[in-house]
Coordinates of C-alpha atoms in Angstrom, one line a residue:
X1 CA -15.0 -14.0 -26.3
X2 CA -11.8 -14.3 -24.2
X3 CA -10.1 -11.7 -26.5
X4 CA -12.9 -9.3 -25.9
X5 CA -12.9 -9.8 -22.1
X6 CA -9.1 -9.3 -21.8
X7 CA -9.2 -6.3 -24.1
X8 CA -11.6 -4.7 -21.7
X9 CA -9.4 -5.6 -18.8
X10 CA -6.0 -4.7 -19.9
X11 CA -6.2 -3.2 -23.4
X12 CA -5.5 -4.9 -26.7
X13 CA -1.8 -5.5 -27.4
X14 CA -1.9 -8.2 -30.0
X15 CA 1.3 -8.3 -32.1
X16 CA 2.0 -12.1 -32.5
X17 CA 1.4 -13.7 -35.8
X18 CA 0.0 -16.7 -33.9
X19 CA -3.7 -16.5 -33.2
X20 CA -4.5 -17.2 -29.5
X21 CA -6.0 -20.6 -28.9
X22 CA -9.7 -20.5 -27.9
X23 CA -8.7 -22.0 -24.5
X24 CA -5.8 -19.5 -23.8
X25 CA -6.2 -18.0 -20.3
X26 CA -3.8 -15.1 -19.4
X27 CA -2.5 -13.7 -16.1
X28 CA -3.0 -10.1 -17.2
X29 CA -2.4 -8.1 -14.0
X30 CA -0.7 -8.2 -10.6
X31 CA -3.4 -10.0 -8.7
X32 CA -4.9 -11.8 -11.8
X33 CA -7.8 -9.4 -11.9
X34 CA -9.0 -6.2 -10.1
X35 CA -10.2 -8.2 -7.1
X36 CA -6.6 -9.4 -6.3
X37 CA -7.9 -12.9 -5.3
X38 CA -5.0 -14.7 -7.1
X39 CA -7.4 -17.6 -7.6
X40 CA -7.2 -19.1 -11.0
X41 CA -10.1 -21.0 -12.6
X42 CA -7.7 -23.4 -14.3
X43 CA -8.0 -27.1 -13.3
X44 CA -5.7 -29.1 -15.6
X45 CA -3.1 -29.2 -12.9
X46 CA -4.9 -30.5 -9.8
X47 CA -4.3 -32.4 -6.6
X48 CA -4.4 -35.8 -8.3
X49 CA -1.7 -35.1 -10.8
X50 CA 0.4 -32.2 -9.5
X51 CA 3.2 -34.6 -8.4
X52 CA 3.9 -35.1 -12.1
X53 CA 4.8 -31.5 -12.8
X54 CA 8.1 -31.0 -14.7
X55 CA 10.2 -28.2 -15.8
X56 CA 9.2 -26.7 -19.2
X57 CA 11.7 -23.9 -19.5
X58 CA 13.8 -21.6 -17.4
X59 CA 15.6 -18.4 -18.2
X60 CA 18.6 -16.8 -16.6
X61 CA 17.9 -13.0 -16.6
X62 CA 21.5 -11.9 -15.9
X63 CA 20.5 -9.9 -12.8
X64 CA 21.2 -11.6 -9.5
X65 CA 19.4 -9.6 -6.8
X66 CA 16.2 -9.7 -4.6
X67 CA 13.4 -10.7 -7.0
X68 CA 9.8 -10.1 -6.0
X69 CA 8.0 -9.6 -9.2
X70 CA 4.7 -11.2 -10.4
X71 CA 5.2 -12.1 -14.1
X72 CA 2.3 -11.1 -16.4
X73 CA 1.1 -13.2 -19.4
X74 CA -0.9 -11.4 -22.1
X75 CA -1.5 -12.9 -25.6
X76 CA 1.3 -15.5 -25.4
X77 CA 3.9 -13.0 -24.1
X78 CA 5.3 -13.0 -20.5
X79 CA 6.3 -9.6 -19.2
X80 CA 8.4 -9.5 -16.0
X81 CA 10.3 -6.7 -14.2
X82 CA 13.7 -7.6 -13.0
X83 CA 15.6 -6.1 -10.0
X84 CA 16.6 -2.5 -10.7
X85 CA 13.6 -2.2 -13.0
X86 CA 14.9 -3.9 -16.1
X87 CA 12.0 -5.4 -18.1
X88 CA 11.9 -8.6 -20.1
X89 CA 9.3 -9.7 -22.7
X90 CA 9.5 -13.5 -23.3
X91 CA 7.6 -16.0 -25.4
X92 CA 5.4 -17.6 -22.7
X93 CA 5.6 -21.0 -24.4
X94 CA 9.3 -21.3 -25.0
X95 CA 11.0 -18.6 -22.8
X96 CA 12.6 -17.1 -25.8
X97 CA 13.5 -13.4 -25.3
X98 CA 11.5 -11.0 -27.4
X99 CA 12.9 -7.7 -26.1
X100 CA 14.7 -6.4 -23.1
X101 CA 14.5 -2.9 -21.5
X102 CA 17.7 -1.8 -19.7
X103 CA 16.8 0.8 -17.0
X104 CA 19.3 3.6 -16.4
X105 CA 18.8 4.9 -12.9
X106 CA 19.5 8.5 -11.9
X107 CA 23.2 8.9 -11.0
X108 CA 24.0 8.4 -7.3
X109 CA 20.4 7.8 -6.5
X110 CA 19.9 6.5 -2.9
X111 CA 17.7 3.4 -2.9
X112 CA 15.1 3.2 -0.2
X113 CA 14.6 -0.4 0.2
X114 CA 16.8 -2.4 -2.2
X115 CA 16.5 -3.2 -5.9
X116 CA 13.3 -5.2 -5.9
X117 CA 10.0 -4.2 -7.3
X118 CA 6.7 -6.1 -7.5
X119 CA 6.0 -6.1 -11.3
X120 CA 4.6 -4.3 -14.3
X121 CA 1.2 -3.4 -15.7
X122 CA 0.1 -4.1 -19.3
X123 CA -2.5 -2.1 -21.1
X124 CA -3.2 0.1 -24.1
X125 CA -0.3 -1.3 -26.1
X126 CA 2.1 -0.3 -23.3
X127 CA 4.0 -1.9 -20.4
X128 CA 4.2 0.3 -17.3
X129 CA 6.9 0.0 -14.6
X130 CA 7.4 2.1 -11.4
X131 CA 11.1 2.4 -10.6
X132 CA 13.4 2.4 -7.6
X133 CA 14.3 6.0 -8.4
X134 CA 10.7 7.2 -8.3
X135 CA 9.9 7.3 -12.0
X136 CA 6.9 5.8 -13.9
X137 CA 7.9 4.6 -17.4
X138 CA 5.7 3.5 -20.3
X139 CA 7.3 1.0 -22.7
X140 CA 6.0 0.0 -26.2
X141 CA 4.7 -3.5 -25.7
X142 CA 5.9 -4.6 -29.1
X143 CA 9.4 -3.3 -28.9
X144 CA 10.3 -2.3 -25.3
X145 CA 11.1 1.2 -26.4
X146 CA 10.3 4.1 -24.1
X147 CA 7.1 5.9 -24.9
X148 CA 7.3 8.3 -21.9
X149 CA 9.2 8.6 -18.7
X150 CA 8.0 10.9 -15.9
X151 CA 9.2 11.6 -12.4
X152 CA 6.6 10.6 -9.8
X153 CA 8.4 12.2 -6.8
X154 CA 11.4 14.4 -6.3
X155 CA 13.9 12.0 -4.7
X156 CA 16.5 14.6 -4.0
X157 CA 18.0 15.1 -0.5
X158 CA 15.8 18.2 -0.2
X159 CA 12.6 16.1 -0.2
X160 CA 13.9 12.7 1.2
X161 CA 14.6 11.9 4.9
X162 CA 17.9 13.6 5.4
X163 CA 19.8 15.9 7.8
X164 CA 19.7 18.4 5.0
X165 CA 16.0 19.0 5.7
X166 CA 16.6 19.9 9.4
X167 CA 16.4 23.4 10.7
X168 CA 19.4 25.3 12.1
X169 CA 19.5 24.6 15.9
X170 CA 17.9 21.2 15.6
X171 CA 19.8 18.8 17.9
X172 CA 20.1 16.3 15.2
X173 CA 21.8 18.8 12.8
X174 CA 25.2 18.5 14.4
X175 CA 25.0 14.9 15.5
X176 CA 26.8 13.1 12.6
X177 CA 23.5 11.4 11.5
X178 CA 24.1 9.6 8.2
X179 CA 22.0 7.5 5.8
X180 CA 19.6 9.5 3.7
X181 CA 16.6 7.5 2.8
X182 CA 15.6 7.7 -0.9
X183 CA 12.2 7.6 -2.4
X184 CA 11.1 4.9 -4.9
X185 CA 8.2 2.8 -6.2
X186 CA 7.9 -0.8 -5.0
X187 CA 4.4 -1.7 -6.1
X188 CA 3.3 -3.0 -9.4
X189 CA 1.3 -0.4 -11.2
X190 CA -2.3 -1.1 -12.1
X191 CA -4.4 0.5 -15.0
X192 CA -8.0 1.4 -14.9
X193 CA -10.1 3.5 -17.4
X194 CA -7.1 5.4 -18.8
X195 CA -5.3 5.9 -15.4
X196 CA -2.1 4.3 -14.2
X197 CA -2.0 4.1 -10.4
X198 CA 1.3 3.9 -8.4
X199 CA 2.4 5.1 -4.9
X200 CA 5.8 5.9 -3.4
X201 CA 7.8 4.2 -0.7
X202 CA 10.8 5.3 1.4
X203 CA 8.9 7.9 3.5
X204 CA 8.9 6.9 7.2
X205 CA 12.1 4.9 6.7
X206 CA 14.0 7.2 9.0
X207 CA 17.6 8.6 9.6
X208 CA 20.5 6.4 10.5
X209 CA 23.4 6.6 12.9
X210 CA 26.8 7.2 11.5
X211 CA 28.2 3.6 11.4
X212 CA 31.6 4.8 12.7
X213 CA 30.2 6.5 15.7
X214 CA 30.9 4.8 19.0
X215 CA 27.8 3.0 20.4
X216 CA 26.0 2.9 17.0
X217 CA 24.2 -0.4 16.5
X218 CA 25.1 -2.7 13.6
X219 CA 22.4 -4.6 11.7
X220 CA 19.6 -2.6 13.4
X221 CA 17.0 -0.2 12.3
X222 CA 16.9 3.0 14.3
X223 CA 14.5 5.9 14.8
X224 CA 15.0 9.5 16.0
X225 CA 12.5 12.1 17.0
X226 CA 12.7 15.2 14.8
X227 CA 11.2 17.3 12.0
X228 CA 12.4 15.5 8.8
X229 CA 10.9 13.5 6.0
X230 CA 7.8 13.9 4.0
X231 CA 4.3 12.4 3.4
X232 CA 3.7 9.5 1.1
X233 CA 1.1 9.4 -1.7
X234 CA -0.8 7.3 -4.2
X235 CA -1.4 9.0 -7.6
X236 CA -3.1 8.4 -10.9
X237 CA -1.4 9.2 -14.3
X238 CA -2.8 9.4 -17.8
X239 CA -1.8 6.3 -19.8
X240 CA -1.2 8.2 -23.0
X241 CA 0.9 11.1 -21.7
X242 CA 2.0 10.3 -18.1
X243 CA 0.3 13.5 -16.9
X244 CA -0.7 13.5 -13.2
X245 CA -4.5 13.3 -12.9
X246 CA -4.9 13.2 -9.1
X247 CA -2.8 12.6 -6.0
X248 CA -3.9 11.4 -2.5
X249 CA -1.5 12.1 0.3
X250 CA -1.3 9.4 2.9
X251 CA -1.2 11.9 5.8
X252 CA -4.4 13.6 6.8
X253 CA -4.2 17.3 5.8
X254 CA -6.0 18.4 8.9
X255 CA -6.2 16.9 12.4
X256 CA -3.8 14.1 11.7
X257 CA -3.6 13.7 15.5
X258 CA -7.1 12.1 15.4
X259 CA -8.9 11.3 18.6
X260 CA -5.9 10.1 20.7
X261 CA -7.5 6.7 20.9
X262 CA -6.1 4.3 23.6
X263 CA -6.9 1.1 21.7
X264 CA -6.9 -0.2 18.2
X265 CA -10.4 0.1 16.5
X266 CA -11.1 -3.4 17.5
X267 CA -10.3 -2.8 21.2
X268 CA -6.8 -3.9 21.8
X269 CA -4.9 -1.6 24.3
X270 CA -2.0 0.4 22.7
X271 CA -0.1 1.4 25.9
X272 CA 0.0 5.1 25.0
X273 CA 0.7 8.1 27.3
X274 CA -2.1 10.3 26.0
X275 CA -1.4 13.1 28.5
X276 CA 2.3 13.4 27.3
X277 CA 1.2 13.3 23.7
X278 CA -1.3 16.1 24.1
X279 CA 1.3 18.2 26.0
X280 CA 3.7 17.7 23.1
X281 CA 1.2 18.9 20.5
X282 CA 2.2 22.6 20.7
X283 CA 5.9 21.6 20.3
X284 CA 5.4 19.9 17.0
X285 CA 2.7 21.9 15.0
X286 CA 4.1 20.8 11.6
X287 CA 4.4 17.0 12.4
X288 CA 2.0 16.0 9.7
X289 CA 4.3 17.7 7.1
X290 CA 6.9 14.9 7.7
X291 CA 4.2 12.2 8.3
X292 CA 5.5 9.2 6.3
X293 CA 2.9 6.6 5.2
X294 CA 4.5 4.8 2.3
X295 CA 2.1 3.2 -0.3
X296 CA 3.3 -0.4 -0.5
X297 CA 0.4 -2.3 -2.1
X298 CA -1.0 -2.4 -5.6
X299 CA -4.6 -1.2 -5.2
X300 CA -7.6 -3.6 -5.6
X301 CA -10.4 -1.9 -7.6
X302 CA -14.2 -2.3 -7.3
X303 CA -15.2 -1.5 -10.9
X304 CA -18.8 -1.4 -10.2
X305 CA -18.6 1.3 -7.5
X306 CA -15.5 3.1 -8.8
X307 CA -13.6 2.5 -5.6
X308 CA -10.0 1.4 -4.9
X309 CA -8.3 -0.1 -1.8
X310 CA -4.7 0.1 -0.7
X311 CA -2.6 0.0 2.4
X312 CA -0.3 2.6 4.0
X313 CA 3.0 2.4 6.0
X314 CA 4.4 3.6 9.2
X315 CA 4.3 7.2 10.4
X316 CA 7.5 9.3 10.3
X317 CA 9.7 9.4 12.4
X318 CA 9.6 5.6 12.7
X319 CA 9.5 4.0 16.1
X320 CA 10.3 7.1 18.1
X321 CA 7.0 8.9 18.7
X322 CA 8.1 12.0 20.6
X323 CA 7.7 14.4 17.7
X324 CA 4.5 13.1 16.3
X325 CA 1.8 13.1 19.0
X326 CA -1.7 11.8 18.1
X327 CA -3.0 8.9 16.0
X328 CA -1.0 9.9 12.9
X329 CA -3.8 9.6 10.3
X330 CA -3.8 7.9 7.7
X331 CA -0.8 5.8 8.4
X332 CA -1.0 2.0 9.1
X333 CA -4.4 2.1 7.4
X334 CA -6.5 0.3 4.9
X335 CA -7.7 3.2 2.7
X336 CA -10.7 3.5 0.3
X337 CA -10.6 6.1 -2.4
X338 CA -12.9 7.3 -5.3
X339 CA -10.9 6.1 -8.3
X340 CA -11.9 8.9 -10.5
X341 CA -11.0 11.8 -8.1
X342 CA -8.6 10.3 -5.5
X343 CA -10.9 11.6 -2.7
X344 CA -11.0 9.5 0.4
X345 CA -14.2 7.5 1.2
X346 CA -13.0 5.8 4.4
X347 CA -10.0 4.5 6.2
X348 CA -9.4 1.8 8.9
X349 CA -6.3 2.5 11.0
X350 CA -5.2 -0.9 12.2
X351 CA -2.6 0.5 14.6
X352 CA -3.0 4.2 15.6
X353 CA 0.3 5.9 16.6
X354 CA 2.4 3.0 15.4
X355 CA 5.8 2.4 17.1
X356 CA 6.6 -1.1 15.7
X357 CA 6.5 -0.9 11.9
X358 CA 3.1 -2.6 11.3
X359 CA 2.6 -1.3 7.7
X360 CA -0.6 -2.4 6.0
X361 CA 1.7 -4.0 3.4
X362 CA -0.1 -7.1 1.9
X363 CA -2.6 -6.2 -0.9
X364 CA -6.3 -6.0 -0.2
X365 CA -8.7 -8.6 -1.7
X366 CA -12.3 -8.0 -2.8
X367 CA -15.1 -10.6 -2.5
X368 CA -18.7 -11.0 -1.5
X369 CA -19.5 -11.8 2.2
X370 CA -22.7 -12.9 3.9
X371 CA -23.9 -11.2 7.0
X372 CA -27.2 -12.3 8.6
X373 CA -28.4 -13.7 5.3
X374 CA -27.5 -10.6 3.3
X375 CA -24.7 -10.6 0.7
X376 CA -22.3 -7.6 1.3
X377 CA -19.4 -6.4 -0.9
X378 CA -16.4 -7.0 1.2
X379 CA -12.6 -6.2 1.3
X380 CA -10.1 -8.3 3.2
X381 CA -6.6 -7.7 4.4
X382 CA -4.0 -9.9 6.1
X383 CA -2.1 -7.8 8.6
X384 CA 1.4 -7.6 10.0
X385 CA 0.0 -7.9 13.5
X386 CA -1.4 -11.4 12.7
X387 CA -5.1 -11.0 12.1
X388 CA -7.2 -11.2 8.9
X389 CA -9.6 -8.3 8.7
X390 CA -12.9 -8.3 6.7
X391 CA -14.6 -4.9 6.1
X392 CA -17.7 -3.7 4.4
X393 CA -16.3 -2.4 1.1
X394 CA -18.6 0.6 1.0
X395 CA -18.5 1.8 4.6
X396 CA -15.3 0.3 6.0
X397 CA -17.3 -1.3 8.9
X398 CA -15.4 -4.2 10.4
X399 CA -17.4 -7.4 9.7
X400 CA -14.9 -10.1 10.9
X401 CA -11.5 -10.3 12.5
X402 CA -10.0 -13.7 12.4
X403 CA -8.2 -15.5 15.3
X404 CA -4.4 -15.0 15.2
X405 CA -2.7 -16.9 12.4
X406 CA 0.8 -16.4 14.0
X407 CA 2.1 -16.4 17.5
X408 CA 1.6 -13.0 19.3
X409 CA 3.8 -12.0 22.3
X410 CA 4.1 -8.6 24.0
X411 CA 1.9 -7.1 21.2
X412 CA 2.0 -3.3 21.3
X413 CA 4.4 -3.2 24.2
X414 CA 6.6 0.0 24.3
X415 CA 10.4 -0.3 23.7
X416 CA 12.4 -0.4 26.9
X417 CA 16.0 0.4 27.8
X418 CA 16.8 -3.2 28.3
X419 CA 14.9 -4.2 25.2
X420 CA 11.6 -6.1 24.8
X421 CA 11.0 -9.0 22.4
X422 CA 7.8 -8.8 20.4
X423 CA 6.1 -11.2 17.9
X424 CA 5.1 -10.5 15.3
X425 CA 7.5 -7.6 14.8
X426 CA 8.2 -5.2 11.9
X427 CA 8.6 -8.0 9.4
X428 CA 5.2 -9.5 10.1
X429 CA 2.8 -11.4 10.4
X430 CA 2.3 -10.9 6.7
X431 CA 4.7 -8.5 5.1
X432 CA 4.3 -7.2 1.5
X433 CA 3.5 -10.8 0.4
X434 CA 0.2 -11.2 -1.4
X435 CA -2.4 -13.6 0.0
X436 CA -5.0 -15.6 -2.0
X437 CA -8.7 -16.3 -1.6
X438 CA -11.1 -19.0 -2.9
X439 CA -14.4 -17.1 -3.3
X440 CA -16.5 -20.2 -3.4
X441 CA -15.4 -21.5 -0.1
X442 CA -14.6 -18.1 1.4
X443 CA -11.2 -19.4 2.4
X444 CA -8.3 -17.0 2.7
X445 CA -4.8 -18.5 2.3
X446 CA -2.2 -16.6 4.2
X447 CA 1.6 -17.0 4.1
X448 CA 3.1 -15.6 7.4
X449 CA 6.4 -15.0 9.2
X450 CA 7.4 -15.9 12.8
X451 CA 10.5 -13.9 13.5
X452 CA 11.1 -12.3 17.0
X453 CA 12.2 -8.7 17.1
X454 CA 13.8 -6.8 20.0
X455 CA 12.6 -3.2 20.4
X456 CA 14.8 -0.9 22.6
X457 CA 15.2 2.7 23.8
X458 CA 18.9 3.8 23.7
X459 CA 21.0 6.9 24.5
X460 CA 24.4 7.7 23.1
X461 CA 26.3 10.0 25.5
X462 CA 27.6 13.4 24.4
X463 CA 31.1 13.3 23.1
X464 CA 33.1 16.4 22.1
X465 CA 30.9 18.7 20.0
X466 CA 28.4 15.9 19.4
X467 CA 25.3 16.1 21.7
X468 CA 23.8 13.1 23.4
X469 CA 21.3 11.2 21.3
X470 CA 18.1 9.3 22.3
X471 CA 16.8 6.9 19.8
X472 CA 14.7 3.8 19.3
X473 CA 15.9 0.6 17.7
X474 CA 14.6 -2.7 16.4
X475 CA 16.8 -5.8 15.8
X476 CA 15.8 -9.0 14.0
X477 CA 16.9 -11.8 16.3
X478 CA 19.0 -14.0 14.1
X479 CA 19.7 -16.6 16.8
X480 CA 16.1 -17.1 17.8
X481 CA 14.0 -19.8 16.2
X482 CA 12.0 -18.5 13.2
X483 CA 9.8 -20.2 10.7
X484 CA 6.8 -19.7 8.3
X485 CA 3.2 -20.5 8.7
X486 CA 0.8 -21.2 5.8
X487 CA -2.8 -20.8 7.0
X488 CA -6.3 -21.5 5.5
X489 CA -8.6 -19.0 7.2
X490 CA -12.4 -19.7 7.2
X491 CA -13.7 -16.2 6.7
X492 CA -17.2 -17.2 7.7
X493 CA -16.1 -18.0 11.2
X494 CA -12.6 -16.4 11.5
X495 CA -11.2 -19.8 12.5
X496 CA -8.2 -21.7 11.1
X497 CA -9.2 -24.6 8.8
X498 CA -5.6 -25.8 8.7
X499 CA -2.1 -24.5 9.2
X500 CA 1.3 -25.8 8.0
X501 CA 4.6 -24.8 9.6
X502 CA 7.4 -24.3 7.1
X503 CA 11.2 -24.2 7.7
X504 CA 11.6 -20.7 6.4
X505 CA 9.6 -17.5 7.0
X506 CA 7.1 -17.2 4.1
X507 CA 8.1 -14.1 2.0
X508 CA 6.9 -14.1 -1.6
X509 CA 3.2 -14.8 -2.1
X510 CA 0.6 -17.4 -3.0
X511 CA -1.3 -18.8 -6.0
X512 CA -4.6 -20.5 -5.5
X513 CA -6.3 -22.6 -8.3
X514 CA -9.6 -24.3 -8.9
X515 CA -7.6 -27.5 -9.0
X516 CA -7.6 -27.3 -5.2
X517 CA -4.0 -26.3 -5.1
X518 CA -1.9 -23.6 -3.3
X519 CA 1.5 -22.9 -4.7
X520 CA 4.1 -21.1 -2.5
X521 CA 7.9 -20.7 -2.5
X522 CA 10.4 -20.6 0.3
X523 CA 13.7 -18.8 0.9
X524 CA 15.5 -22.2 0.9
X525 CA 14.7 -22.6 -2.8
X526 CA 11.6 -24.9 -2.4
X527 CA 8.6 -24.4 -4.6
X528 CA 5.7 -26.3 -3.1
X529 CA 2.1 -27.3 -4.0
X530 CA -0.3 -27.9 -1.1
X531 CA -3.7 -29.4 -1.1
X532 CA -6.0 -26.5 -0.5
X533 CA -8.5 -28.7 1.4
X534 CA -6.2 -30.0 4.1
X535 CA -2.8 -28.5 3.7
X536 CA -1.0 -31.7 2.7
X537 CA 2.2 -31.1 0.7
X538 CA 1.7 -32.8 -2.7
X539 CA 4.7 -31.6 -4.7
X540 CA 8.0 -29.8 -4.2
X541 CA 11.0 -28.9 -6.2
X542 CA 14.2 -27.1 -5.2
X543 CA 15.6 -24.2 -7.2
X544 CA 19.0 -22.7 -7.0
X545 CA 17.8 -19.5 -5.3
X546 CA 15.2 -18.4 -2.8
X547 CA 11.7 -18.5 -4.2
X548 CA 10.5 -15.2 -2.7
X549 CA 8.1 -14.0 -5.5
X550 CA 4.5 -15.0 -6.2
X551 CA 3.8 -17.9 -8.5
X552 CA 1.3 -17.5 -11.3
X553 CA -0.5 -19.8 -13.7
X554 CA -1.7 -19.4 -17.3
X555 CA -2.9 -21.6 -20.2
X556 CA -1.8 -21.6 -23.8
X557 CA -3.0 -24.0 -26.6
X558 CA -4.8 -26.0 -23.9
X559 CA -1.7 -26.4 -21.7
X560 CA -1.6 -25.1 -18.2
X561 CA 1.7 -23.6 -16.9
X562 CA 3.0 -22.6 -13.5
X563 CA 5.6 -19.8 -13.5
X564 CA 7.7 -18.1 -10.7
X565 CA 10.8 -15.9 -10.4
X566 CA 13.6 -17.2 -8.2
X567 CA 16.0 -14.6 -7.0
X568 CA 16.0 -14.8 -3.2
X569 CA 15.8 -11.9 -0.8
X570 CA 18.9 -10.1 0.6
X571 CA 17.1 -8.6 3.6
X572 CA 16.0 -12.0 4.9
X573 CA 19.4 -13.7 4.0
X574 CA 17.9 -15.9 1.3
X575 CA 20.2 -16.9 -1.5
X576 CA 20.0 -14.6 -4.5
X577 CA 19.7 -15.7 -8.1
X578 CA 18.4 -14.7 -11.5
X579 CA 16.0 -17.3 -12.8
X580 CA 12.4 -17.6 -14.1
X581 CA 11.0 -21.1 -14.0
X582 CA 8.0 -22.5 -15.8
X583 CA 6.4 -25.9 -15.2
X584 CA 3.7 -28.1 -16.8
X585 CA 2.5 -31.6 -16.9
X586 CA 4.1 -34.1 -19.2
X587 CA 2.6 -34.2 -22.7
X588 CA 0.4 -37.2 -23.4

């Protein structure tokens, strides 16, 4: 029966001479299944014995760099994408390498956001990987050989965020701006009914100051007003050929300025100058053309209704809003699409006219939710701004907004010349990190970041033939206290059941199990197991690199395993490495 179920879910890829045990339970896709709950039914490892976990095997991959991938396990084989999109197939019991795909990037390709990616998809006898150089590649699951390799987006300077896209006479054209932003794919693909779904990132990342220019900030992200960049998208491709089936652009094709709302949809003031924005409309008639809206998150899929749910990133240009008046639809939104056509059903824009980088980055989760005695199909999302949102899956109506799970200071304040410190800032709240959910208790488990960020408005004076430049900047405050918060959110009430403060900001993701356990890693190398009922730490081990990827669990021959990649994260300063670790209980 298990073989039939998982053949329907991910396609049959049996090539081992060993017949799967009747009790084998895979981890076949990014979020375990289409709901993305990351809640495993396995109970062999539980609160009463997790302290006995021991290392079963580990593998050095040979690629030391930021490692964010979720390993997949299908029919006794573990598939994992490494930094820079190399792919390994390993024996999931022993760690022995079966094959390795070595990715060759386009020459001199400018990476958007580092070498990390979030994982692969496995289906129809193939392994699918989206790449940092904006390609989608299908590998033979038996051999690792390339079946097809297609370009998802043109990543040339002509289509990326670059001064080469500026019109003659644009003030930025002659200002020694440097730092073209490339386009790539960060999300793990997902496959449904013959379609592979991926989206692009790197749009809305912005131009950068020439580092040698006097007055240019170091270690800061900057934003300039102007007409440059492009819109993001999510697209579906044929699993057999790679042919594009449909594409949804993350910028509204008409009226992307929206209604010029003065608050978030749930009523929080946004401190906007609506009159100024409306007066600027005629100056920037093509603003949506450059609109941004990266697609960061692997979609969750409602198979019964044929709907998918994913989040979008910040508008372009980032932070400086002068050249993009209006709400900037559909950026910073949870979006629902018809999976067969790519047509939009609804969107919920968490932060209209974003200035702060509050991407909807953590994957959506599907579950059933009770309202006034009636069970409603719901979708939940943990935001960068620090609230957990629950929506009606069909209409998008907001059903519940949790209390804040992270400190909030100066939320939605505009940047100032002297600089204003905001929490949470551009790194979250919850960043790309996937959350987990126990559907029986309706408890969402959320790994969050407390890291103050300073937002400023700056001017570089004119010098020689270089004009003066106004720009916005954000700086991660390295000398300010920062930490992580692991929260259990009661979705019935929106209240916190418990919270645990961790030494490091939580960047990586969670695993929930029916054994009443929550597994999560930290940048200091700790891999931890917490009691899901009360947040007590029950087990910890220390690895040689930051544990900044989501753990998974699977069962083979009646033995439950816990697996995680440990490669750190350069952006956050966490030690980098190249290991995959697997744990189990001692054999009786």
